[in-house]
Amino acid sequence: MSKEKILTVQDISCVGQCSLTVALPVISACGIETCVLPTAVLSTHTAFKPGWTFRDLTCDIEPISEHWSKENITFKAIYTGYLGSREQVDLILKIIDRHLEKDGAIIVDPAMADGGVLYKGFPDDFPKDMARLCSVADVILPNITEACLMTGMEFRTEYDEKYILGLLSKLAGLGCKKVVLTGVSFDPKKLGVAVYDCASKKVEYYFNDKLPRMSHGTGDVYASAFVGAFMNGKSVYDSAAIAADYTVKTIAGTMDDDSHWYGVKFEKELPYLISRIK
């Protein structure tokens, strides 16, 4: 794929190393011109103590798109993250129709849930709307919770490969071309991803050693690193592996600092990501 500009659509948490404050620097560091469409602005991400501010930007999306149309602005890829409402899903589908180049890629991180539950603020039927967006995607990057919510499969913390294969098959049924299912583990000491080609039904796994730390924002770090590698011509599997290795390094590089509980120090590991891509 060529190294033309891409668009990433997600919220801005001003402090917290997630969403756009991760996507913009990570993808840019990979040599890709990165344009942004914010869906909301928060003072911090929501894992901080109550009191954080939130401003919905839904009403700005259509005017921004109209201006881009007047300027004939298009993108080689559109990468979506956290979307706050059904209306935003509908608007992003319009953005894709208007601004994605004919041979462009759609990459969807259906960021809406973890640990078996939806994030606060989403209605129970929101996964159906996210599934509509995933149906047009070239690559989707759900975790197991998000995959279960979009497909109706039971969420399990203990499972075997048959369960993962069933989940991948149901995700393929949404209409996407490739699936990168994150958070897969068949061994308590390992954590990784399952990469699935929806046409050939081929599945490949990639695992790292599981680190003893839960870190906020690593899903955004992973997805952004994936996009950076993919837009540099790496295959879906290689992009998934590079992103996994990079994310693990960011967690390892933050483990000695308990005060940095709100995210990972992804910045200092960017040279590693760049070297892997090149």
PDB file of C-alpha atoms in Angstrom:
ATOM      1  CA  MET A   1       0.000   0.000   0.000  1.00  0.00           C
ATOM      2  CA  SER A   2       1.220   3.514  -0.703  1.00  0.00           C
ATOM      3  CA  LYS A   3       2.239   5.868   2.066  1.00  0.00           C
ATOM      4  CA  GLU A   4      -0.443   8.463   1.441  1.00  0.00           C
ATOM      5  CA  LYS A   5      -2.444  10.156   4.156  1.00  0.00           C
ATOM      6  CA  ILE A   6      -4.886   8.268   6.330  1.00  0.00           C
ATOM      7  CA  LEU A   7      -7.725   9.359   8.582  1.00  0.00           C
ATOM      8  CA  THR A   8      -8.195   8.130  12.120  1.00  0.00           C
ATOM      9  CA  VAL A   9     -11.546   8.661  13.817  1.00  0.00           C
ATOM     10  CA  GLN A  10     -11.760   8.455  17.611  1.00  0.00           C
ATOM     11  CA  ASP A  11     -11.936  10.545  20.772  1.00  0.00           C
ATOM     12  CA  ILE A  12      -9.289  12.745  22.369  1.00  0.00           C
ATOM     13  CA  SER A  13      -8.526  12.084  26.012  1.00  0.00           C
ATOM     14  CA  CYS A  14      -6.306  15.070  26.748  1.00  0.00           C
ATOM     15  CA  VAL A  15      -4.408  13.157  29.450  1.00  0.00           C
ATOM     16  CA  GLY A  16      -4.108   9.395  29.620  1.00  0.00           C
ATOM     17  CA  GLN A  17      -2.173   8.084  26.591  1.00  0.00           C
ATOM     18  CA  CYS A  18      -5.025   6.554  24.654  1.00  0.00           C
ATOM     19  CA  SER A  19      -7.168   7.142  21.566  1.00  0.00           C
ATOM     20  CA  LEU A  20      -5.961  10.029  19.370  1.00  0.00           C
ATOM     21  CA  THR A  21      -3.072  10.985  21.657  1.00  0.00           C
ATOM     22  CA  VAL A  22      -1.672   7.538  20.833  1.00  0.00           C
ATOM     23  CA  ALA A  23      -2.824   7.085  17.246  1.00  0.00           C
ATOM     24  CA  LEU A  24      -1.481  10.385  15.927  1.00  0.00           C
ATOM     25  CA  PRO A  25       2.121  10.043  17.192  1.00  0.00           C
ATOM     26  CA  VAL A  26       2.436   6.297  16.595  1.00  0.00           C
ATOM     27  CA  ILE A  27       1.168   6.262  13.013  1.00  0.00           C
ATOM     28  CA  SER A  28       3.009   9.487  12.175  1.00  0.00           C
ATOM     29  CA  ALA A  29       6.248   7.985  13.501  1.00  0.00           C
ATOM     30  CA  CYS A  30       5.732   5.142  11.035  1.00  0.00           C
ATOM     31  CA  GLY A  31       6.036   7.675   8.220  1.00  0.00           C
ATOM     32  CA  ILE A  32       2.324   8.021   7.445  1.00  0.00           C
ATOM     33  CA  GLU A  33       0.615  11.399   7.189  1.00  0.00           C
ATOM     34  CA  THR A  34      -2.104  11.071   9.821  1.00  0.00           C
ATOM     35  CA  CYS A  35      -5.250  13.181   9.712  1.00  0.00           C
ATOM     36  CA  VAL A  36      -7.742  13.137  12.573  1.00  0.00           C
ATOM     37  CA  LEU A  37     -11.474  13.371  13.110  1.00  0.00           C
ATOM     38  CA  PRO A  38     -12.217  13.689  16.855  1.00  0.00           C
ATOM     39  CA  THR A  39     -15.487  12.184  18.054  1.00  0.00           C
ATOM     40  CA  ALA A  40     -15.310  13.695  21.554  1.00  0.00           C
ATOM     41  CA  VAL A  41     -12.920  15.545  23.859  1.00  0.00           C
ATOM     42  CA  LEU A  42     -12.333  14.372  27.444  1.00  0.00           C
ATOM     43  CA  SER A  43     -10.116  15.981  30.073  1.00  0.00           C
ATOM     44  CA  THR A  44      -8.734  12.513  30.930  1.00  0.00           C
ATOM     45  CA  HIS A  45      -9.739   8.994  30.062  1.00  0.00           C
ATOM     46  CA  THR A  46     -12.469   7.505  32.193  1.00  0.00           C
ATOM     47  CA  ALA A  47     -10.241   5.390  34.439  1.00  0.00           C
ATOM     48  CA  PHE A  48      -9.321   8.573  36.296  1.00  0.00           C
ATOM     49  CA  LYS A  49     -11.362   9.608  39.342  1.00  0.00           C
ATOM     50  CA  PRO A  50     -14.883  10.916  38.653  1.00  0.00           C
ATOM     51  CA  GLY A  51     -14.927  14.538  37.577  1.00  0.00           C
ATOM     52  CA  TRP A  52     -13.443  14.248  34.097  1.00  0.00           C
ATOM     53  CA  THR A  53     -15.069  16.406  31.455  1.00  0.00           C
ATOM     54  CA  PHE A  54     -16.684  15.182  28.249  1.00  0.00           C
ATOM     55  CA  ARG A  55     -17.692  17.128  25.151  1.00  0.00           C
ATOM     56  CA  ASP A  56     -19.486  15.278  22.358  1.00  0.00           C
ATOM     57  CA  LEU A  57     -18.396  16.377  18.870  1.00  0.00           C
ATOM     58  CA  THR A  58     -21.022  14.541  16.836  1.00  0.00           C
ATOM     59  CA  CYS A  59     -22.472  17.795  15.498  1.00  0.00           C
ATOM     60  CA  ASP A  60     -19.071  18.776  14.060  1.00  0.00           C
ATOM     61  CA  ILE A  61     -18.531  15.639  11.969  1.00  0.00           C
ATOM     62  CA  GLU A  62     -20.846  16.471   9.063  1.00  0.00           C
ATOM     63  CA  PRO A  63     -19.608  20.083   8.622  1.00  0.00           C
ATOM     64  CA  ILE A  64     -16.001  18.837   8.655  1.00  0.00           C
ATOM     65  CA  SER A  65     -16.831  16.263   5.988  1.00  0.00           C
ATOM     66  CA  GLU A  66     -18.612  18.861   3.860  1.00  0.00           C
ATOM     67  CA  HIS A  67     -15.541  21.085   3.966  1.00  0.00           C
ATOM     68  CA  TRP A  68     -13.301  18.161   3.007  1.00  0.00           C
ATOM     69  CA  SER A  69     -15.596  17.457   0.040  1.00  0.00           C
ATOM     70  CA  LYS A  70     -15.177  21.037  -1.174  1.00  0.00           C
ATOM     71  CA  GLU A  71     -11.400  20.600  -0.917  1.00  0.00           C
ATOM     72  CA  ASN A  72     -11.510  17.181  -2.633  1.00  0.00           C
ATOM     73  CA  ILE A  73      -9.775  15.583   0.344  1.00  0.00           C
ATOM     74  CA  THR A  74      -9.538  11.785   0.258  1.00  0.00           C
ATOM     75  CA  PHE A  75      -7.674   9.170   2.270  1.00  0.00           C
ATOM     76  CA  LYS A  76      -5.758   6.002   1.500  1.00  0.00           C
ATOM     77  CA  ALA A  77      -7.172   4.418   4.654  1.00  0.00           C
ATOM     78  CA  ILE A  78      -9.711   5.165   7.365  1.00  0.00           C
ATOM     79  CA  TYR A  79      -9.020   3.748  10.827  1.00  0.00           C
ATOM     80  CA  THR A  80     -11.751   4.029  13.444  1.00  0.00           C
ATOM     81  CA  GLY A  81     -11.539   3.625  17.194  1.00  0.00           C
ATOM     82  CA  TYR A  82     -13.918   4.727  19.946  1.00  0.00           C
ATOM     83  CA  LEU A  83     -17.242   5.960  18.570  1.00  0.00           C
ATOM     84  CA  GLY A  84     -19.735   7.238  21.093  1.00  0.00           C
ATOM     85  CA  SER A  85     -23.122   6.653  19.480  1.00  0.00           C
ATOM     86  CA  ARG A  86     -25.215   5.081  16.720  1.00  0.00           C
ATOM     87  CA  GLU A  87     -25.321   8.490  15.031  1.00  0.00           C
ATOM     88  CA  GLN A  88     -21.523   8.567  14.862  1.00  0.00           C
ATOM     89  CA  VAL A  89     -21.476   5.122  13.227  1.00  0.00           C
ATOM     90  CA  ASP A  90     -23.884   6.363  10.557  1.00  0.00           C
ATOM     91  CA  LEU A  91     -21.775   9.479   9.996  1.00  0.00           C
ATOM     92  CA  ILE A  92     -18.558   7.472   9.649  1.00  0.00           C
ATOM     93  CA  LEU A  93     -20.184   5.233   7.047  1.00  0.00           C
ATOM     94  CA  LYS A  94     -20.909   8.425   5.092  1.00  0.00           C
ATOM     95  CA  ILE A  95     -17.299   9.572   5.610  1.00  0.00           C
ATOM     96  CA  ILE A  96     -16.117   6.290   4.101  1.00  0.00           C
ATOM     97  CA  ASP A  97     -18.353   6.733   1.057  1.00  0.00           C
ATOM     98  CA  ARG A  98     -17.232  10.312   0.516  1.00  0.00           C
ATOM     99  CA  HIS A  99     -13.552  10.315   1.380  1.00  0.00           C
ATOM    100  CA  LEU A 100     -12.026   6.843   1.058  1.00  0.00           C
ATOM    101  CA  GLU A 101     -10.092   6.303  -2.167  1.00  0.00           C
ATOM    102  CA  LYS A 102     -11.286   3.487  -4.418  1.00  0.00           C
ATOM    103  CA  ASP A 103      -8.439   1.153  -3.444  1.00  0.00           C
ATOM    104  CA  GLY A 104      -8.330   2.404   0.148  1.00  0.00           C
ATOM    105  CA  ALA A 105      -8.507   0.309   3.312  1.00  0.00           C
ATOM    106  CA  ILE A 106     -10.986   0.382   6.185  1.00  0.00           C
ATOM    107  CA  ILE A 107      -9.584  -0.697   9.548  1.00  0.00           C
ATOM    108  CA  VAL A 108     -11.988  -0.877  12.497  1.00  0.00           C
ATOM    109  CA  ASP A 109     -11.054  -1.221  16.140  1.00  0.00           C
ATOM    110  CA  PRO A 110     -14.518  -1.687  17.684  1.00  0.00           C
ATOM    111  CA  ALA A 111     -13.452  -0.108  20.960  1.00  0.00           C
ATOM    112  CA  MET A 112     -16.491  -0.455  23.187  1.00  0.00           C
ATOM    113  CA  ALA A 113     -15.996  -3.229  25.754  1.00  0.00           C
ATOM    114  CA  ASP A 114     -13.636  -5.375  27.818  1.00  0.00           C
ATOM    115  CA  GLY A 115     -13.819  -7.947  30.573  1.00  0.00           C
ATOM    116  CA  GLY A 116     -17.183  -9.217  29.387  1.00  0.00           C
ATOM    117  CA  VAL A 117     -19.037  -5.875  29.616  1.00  0.00           C
ATOM    118  CA  LEU A 118     -19.721  -2.767  27.546  1.00  0.00           C
ATOM    119  CA  TYR A 119     -17.992   0.446  28.530  1.00  0.00           C
ATOM    120  CA  LYS A 120     -20.152   2.836  30.538  1.00  0.00           C
ATOM    121  CA  GLY A 121     -22.412   5.058  28.473  1.00  0.00           C
ATOM    122  CA  PHE A 122     -23.156   2.613  25.657  1.00  0.00           C
ATOM    123  CA  PRO A 123     -26.704   1.276  25.241  1.00  0.00           C
ATOM    124  CA  ASP A 124     -27.058  -2.499  25.256  1.00  0.00           C
ATOM    125  CA  ASP A 125     -27.809  -2.620  21.536  1.00  0.00           C
ATOM    126  CA  PHE A 126     -24.770  -0.574  20.484  1.00  0.00           C
ATOM    127  CA  PRO A 127     -22.758  -3.670  19.423  1.00  0.00           C
ATOM    128  CA  LYS A 128     -25.258  -4.120  16.559  1.00  0.00           C
ATOM    129  CA  ASP A 129     -24.277  -0.677  15.267  1.00  0.00           C
ATOM    130  CA  MET A 130     -20.577  -1.405  15.607  1.00  0.00           C
ATOM    131  CA  ALA A 131     -21.152  -4.660  13.729  1.00  0.00           C
ATOM    132  CA  ARG A 132     -22.571  -2.604  10.839  1.00  0.00           C
ATOM    133  CA  LEU A 133     -19.314  -0.687  10.645  1.00  0.00           C
ATOM    134  CA  CYS A 134     -17.265  -3.883  10.892  1.00  0.00           C
ATOM    135  CA  SER A 135     -19.264  -5.338   7.990  1.00  0.00           C
ATOM    136  CA  VAL A 136     -17.576  -2.949   5.526  1.00  0.00           C
ATOM    137  CA  ALA A 137     -14.063  -3.282   6.961  1.00  0.00           C
ATOM    138  CA  ASP A 138     -10.990  -4.779   5.369  1.00  0.00           C
ATOM    139  CA  VAL A 139      -9.577  -5.560   8.826  1.00  0.00           C
ATOM    140  CA  ILE A 140     -11.255  -5.553  12.244  1.00  0.00           C
ATOM    141  CA  LEU A 141      -9.364  -5.686  15.551  1.00  0.00           C
ATOM    142  CA  PRO A 142     -11.797  -6.720  18.308  1.00  0.00           C
ATOM    143  CA  ASN A 143     -10.956  -8.168  21.678  1.00  0.00           C
ATOM    144  CA  ILE A 144     -12.871 -11.256  22.788  1.00  0.00           C
ATOM    145  CA  THR A 145     -15.518  -9.265  24.666  1.00  0.00           C
ATOM    146  CA  GLU A 146     -16.238  -7.059  21.649  1.00  0.00           C
ATOM    147  CA  ALA A 147     -16.304 -10.097  19.376  1.00  0.00           C
ATOM    148  CA  CYS A 148     -18.845 -11.841  21.598  1.00  0.00           C
ATOM    149  CA  LEU A 149     -21.087  -8.796  21.853  1.00  0.00           C
ATOM    150  CA  MET A 150     -21.158  -8.318  18.075  1.00  0.00           C
ATOM    151  CA  THR A 151     -21.796 -11.989  17.290  1.00  0.00           C
ATOM    152  CA  GLY A 152     -24.024 -13.032  20.185  1.00  0.00           C
ATOM    153  CA  MET A 153     -21.607 -15.710  21.377  1.00  0.00           C
ATOM    154  CA  GLU A 154     -21.240 -16.383  25.086  1.00  0.00           C
ATOM    155  CA  PHE A 155     -18.286 -14.603  26.686  1.00  0.00           C
ATOM    156  CA  ARG A 156     -15.907 -16.996  28.418  1.00  0.00           C
ATOM    157  CA  THR A 157     -12.727 -16.473  30.387  1.00  0.00           C
ATOM    158  CA  GLU A 158     -11.788 -20.135  29.927  1.00  0.00           C
ATOM    159  CA  TYR A 159     -11.993 -21.625  26.446  1.00  0.00           C
ATOM    160  CA  ASP A 160     -10.275 -23.832  23.892  1.00  0.00           C
ATOM    161  CA  GLU A 161      -9.317 -23.402  20.249  1.00  0.00           C
ATOM    162  CA  LYS A 162     -12.713 -24.658  19.085  1.00  0.00           C
ATOM    163  CA  TYR A 163     -14.338 -21.706  20.855  1.00  0.00           C
ATOM    164  CA  ILE A 164     -11.935 -19.206  19.219  1.00  0.00           C
ATOM    165  CA  LEU A 165     -12.487 -20.746  15.785  1.00  0.00           C
ATOM    166  CA  GLY A 166     -16.236 -20.463  16.272  1.00  0.00           C
ATOM    167  CA  LEU A 167     -15.891 -16.832  17.270  1.00  0.00           C
ATOM    168  CA  LEU A 168     -13.697 -16.069  14.250  1.00  0.00           C
ATOM    169  CA  SER A 169     -16.214 -17.738  11.940  1.00  0.00           C
ATOM    170  CA  LYS A 170     -19.066 -15.653  13.330  1.00  0.00           C
ATOM    171  CA  LEU A 171     -16.989 -12.468  12.998  1.00  0.00           C
ATOM    172  CA  ALA A 172     -16.343 -13.355   9.364  1.00  0.00           C
ATOM    173  CA  GLY A 173     -20.095 -13.597   8.977  1.00  0.00           C
ATOM    174  CA  LEU A 174     -20.353  -9.868   9.659  1.00  0.00           C
ATOM    175  CA  GLY A 175     -18.833  -9.251   6.219  1.00  0.00           C
ATOM    176  CA  CYS A 176     -15.285  -8.101   6.966  1.00  0.00           C
ATOM    177  CA  LYS A 177     -12.293  -9.477   5.035  1.00  0.00           C
ATOM    178  CA  LYS A 178      -9.738 -10.113   7.800  1.00  0.00           C
ATOM    179  CA  VAL A 179      -9.990 -10.453  11.584  1.00  0.00           C
ATOM    180  CA  VAL A 180      -7.271  -9.829  14.154  1.00  0.00           C
ATOM    181  CA  LEU A 181      -8.746 -11.103  17.417  1.00  0.00           C
ATOM    182  CA  THR A 182      -6.762  -9.801  20.397  1.00  0.00           C
ATOM    183  CA  GLY A 183      -6.413 -11.134  23.929  1.00  0.00           C
ATOM    184  CA  VAL A 184      -6.300 -14.810  22.906  1.00  0.00           C
ATOM    185  CA  SER A 185      -4.683 -17.240  25.336  1.00  0.00           C
ATOM    186  CA  PHE A 186      -4.523 -21.029  25.538  1.00  0.00           C
ATOM    187  CA  ASP A 187      -1.760 -20.933  28.172  1.00  0.00           C
ATOM    188  CA  PRO A 188      -1.817 -18.761  31.327  1.00  0.00           C
ATOM    189  CA  LYS A 189       1.751 -17.678  30.592  1.00  0.00           C
ATOM    190  CA  LYS A 190       1.029 -16.582  27.017  1.00  0.00           C
ATOM    191  CA  LEU A 191      -1.162 -13.909  25.446  1.00  0.00           C
ATOM    192  CA  GLY A 192      -1.610 -13.157  21.775  1.00  0.00           C
ATOM    193  CA  VAL A 193      -3.748 -12.720  18.699  1.00  0.00           C
ATOM    194  CA  ALA A 194      -5.579 -14.880  16.181  1.00  0.00           C
ATOM    195  CA  VAL A 195      -5.364 -13.673  12.575  1.00  0.00           C
ATOM    196  CA  TYR A 196      -8.161 -14.968  10.361  1.00  0.00           C
ATOM    197  CA  ASP A 197      -8.685 -14.723   6.614  1.00  0.00           C
ATOM    198  CA  CYS A 198     -12.445 -14.711   6.131  1.00  0.00           C
ATOM    199  CA  ALA A 199     -12.279 -16.002   2.547  1.00  0.00           C
ATOM    200  CA  SER A 200      -9.835 -18.884   2.974  1.00  0.00           C
ATOM    201  CA  LYS A 201     -10.813 -19.560   6.629  1.00  0.00           C
ATOM    202  CA  LYS A 202      -7.119 -19.772   7.455  1.00  0.00           C
ATOM    203  CA  VAL A 203      -6.171 -18.923  11.042  1.00  0.00           C
ATOM    204  CA  GLU A 204      -2.698 -18.056  12.338  1.00  0.00           C
ATOM    205  CA  TYR A 205      -1.708 -17.325  15.924  1.00  0.00           C
ATOM    206  CA  TYR A 206       0.990 -15.140  17.406  1.00  0.00           C
ATOM    207  CA  PHE A 207       1.840 -15.198  21.130  1.00  0.00           C
ATOM    208  CA  ASN A 208       4.047 -13.300  23.569  1.00  0.00           C
ATOM    209  CA  ASP A 209       4.887 -13.975  27.189  1.00  0.00           C
ATOM    210  CA  LYS A 210       2.130 -12.539  29.380  1.00  0.00           C
ATOM    211  CA  LEU A 211       3.351  -9.726  31.608  1.00  0.00           C
ATOM    212  CA  PRO A 212       2.017  -9.308  35.182  1.00  0.00           C
ATOM    213  CA  ARG A 213       0.491  -5.871  34.634  1.00  0.00           C
ATOM    214  CA  MET A 214      -2.833  -4.562  33.348  1.00  0.00           C
ATOM    215  CA  SER A 215      -2.213  -1.325  31.469  1.00  0.00           C
ATOM    216  CA  HIS A 216      -4.683   1.231  30.180  1.00  0.00           C
ATOM    217  CA  GLY A 217      -4.550   2.252  26.529  1.00  0.00           C
ATOM    218  CA  THR A 218      -2.716  -0.797  25.208  1.00  0.00           C
ATOM    219  CA  GLY A 219      -5.563  -1.609  22.819  1.00  0.00           C
ATOM    220  CA  ASP A 220      -5.056   1.777  21.188  1.00  0.00           C
ATOM    221  CA  VAL A 221      -1.289   1.290  21.135  1.00  0.00           C
ATOM    222  CA  TYR A 222      -1.752  -2.087  19.478  1.00  0.00           C
ATOM    223  CA  ALA A 223      -4.243  -0.917  16.866  1.00  0.00           C
ATOM    224  CA  SER A 224      -2.177   2.155  15.980  1.00  0.00           C
ATOM    225  CA  ALA A 225       1.017   0.127  15.604  1.00  0.00           C
ATOM    226  CA  PHE A 226      -0.895  -2.347  13.444  1.00  0.00           C
ATOM    227  CA  VAL A 227      -2.079   0.455  11.166  1.00  0.00           C
ATOM    228  CA  GLY A 228       1.426   1.901  10.956  1.00  0.00           C
ATOM    229  CA  ALA A 229       2.890  -1.435   9.872  1.00  0.00           C
ATOM    230  CA  PHE A 230       0.016  -2.297   7.535  1.00  0.00           C
ATOM    231  CA  MET A 231       0.210   1.039   5.743  1.00  0.00           C
ATOM    232  CA  ASN A 232       3.901   0.397   5.173  1.00  0.00           C
ATOM    233  CA  GLY A 233       3.063  -2.684   3.136  1.00  0.00           C
ATOM    234  CA  LYS A 234       3.294  -5.385   5.789  1.00  0.00           C
ATOM    235  CA  SER A 235       0.841  -8.278   5.618  1.00  0.00           C
ATOM    236  CA  VAL A 236      -2.004  -8.485   8.108  1.00  0.00           C
ATOM    237  CA  TYR A 237      -0.209 -11.267   9.996  1.00  0.00           C
ATOM    238  CA  ASP A 238       3.151  -9.471  10.068  1.00  0.00           C
ATOM    239  CA  SER A 239       1.448  -6.235  11.117  1.00  0.00           C
ATOM    240  CA  ALA A 240      -0.355  -8.087  13.914  1.00  0.00           C
ATOM    241  CA  ALA A 241       2.931  -9.628  15.126  1.00  0.00           C
ATOM    242  CA  ILE A 242       4.876  -6.355  14.988  1.00  0.00           C
ATOM    243  CA  ALA A 243       2.108  -4.562  16.868  1.00  0.00           C
ATOM    244  CA  ALA A 244       2.027  -7.282  19.522  1.00  0.00           C
ATOM    245  CA  ASP A 245       5.795  -7.155  20.079  1.00  0.00           C
ATOM    246  CA  TYR A 246       5.738  -3.358  20.262  1.00  0.00           C
ATOM    247  CA  THR A 247       2.841  -3.311  22.732  1.00  0.00           C
ATOM    248  CA  VAL A 248       4.590  -5.810  24.997  1.00  0.00           C
ATOM    249  CA  LYS A 249       7.717  -3.638  24.971  1.00  0.00           C
ATOM    250  CA  THR A 250       5.676  -0.577  25.976  1.00  0.00           C
ATOM    251  CA  ILE A 251       4.171  -2.461  28.912  1.00  0.00           C
ATOM    252  CA  ALA A 252       7.560  -3.808  29.988  1.00  0.00           C
ATOM    253  CA  GLY A 253       9.016  -0.309  29.777  1.00  0.00           C
ATOM    254  CA  THR A 254       6.369   1.038  32.142  1.00  0.00           C
ATOM    255  CA  MET A 255       6.326  -1.707  34.764  1.00  0.00           C
ATOM    256  CA  ASP A 256       8.950  -0.073  36.993  1.00  0.00           C
ATOM    257  CA  ASP A 257       6.894   3.107  37.430  1.00  0.00           C
ATOM    258  CA  ASP A 258       3.810   2.679  39.615  1.00  0.00           C
ATOM    259  CA  SER A 259       2.935   6.355  39.233  1.00  0.00           C
ATOM    260  CA  HIS A 260       2.382   5.783  35.518  1.00  0.00           C
ATOM    261  CA  TRP A 261      -0.737   3.681  36.069  1.00  0.00           C
ATOM    262  CA  TYR A 262      -2.863   5.485  33.479  1.00  0.00           C
ATOM    263  CA  GLY A 263      -1.079   4.274  30.331  1.00  0.00           C
ATOM    264  CA  VAL A 264       2.166   2.967  28.870  1.00  0.00           C
ATOM    265  CA  LYS A 265       5.289   4.840  27.869  1.00  0.00           C
ATOM    266  CA  PHE A 266       4.875   4.094  24.207  1.00  0.00           C
ATOM    267  CA  GLU A 267       6.987   7.043  23.078  1.00  0.00           C
ATOM    268  CA  LYS A 268      10.377   5.700  24.103  1.00  0.00           C
ATOM    269  CA  GLU A 269       9.753   2.429  22.236  1.00  0.00           C
ATOM    270  CA  LEU A 270       8.914   4.113  18.918  1.00  0.00           C
ATOM    271  CA  PRO A 271      12.461   3.551  17.560  1.00  0.00           C
ATOM    272  CA  TYR A 272      11.876  -0.184  18.015  1.00  0.00           C
ATOM    273  CA  LEU A 273       8.589  -0.026  16.102  1.00  0.00           C
ATOM    274  CA  ILE A 274      10.173   1.958  13.289  1.00  0.00           C
ATOM    275  CA  SER A 275      13.087  -0.489  13.045  1.00  0.00           C
ATOM    276  CA  ARG A 276      10.699  -3.457  12.810  1.00  0.00           C
ATOM    277  CA  ILE A 277       8.728  -1.815  10.019  1.00  0.00           C
ATOM    278  CA  LYS A 278      11.816  -0.866   8.048  1.00  0.00           C
TER     279      LYS A 278
END
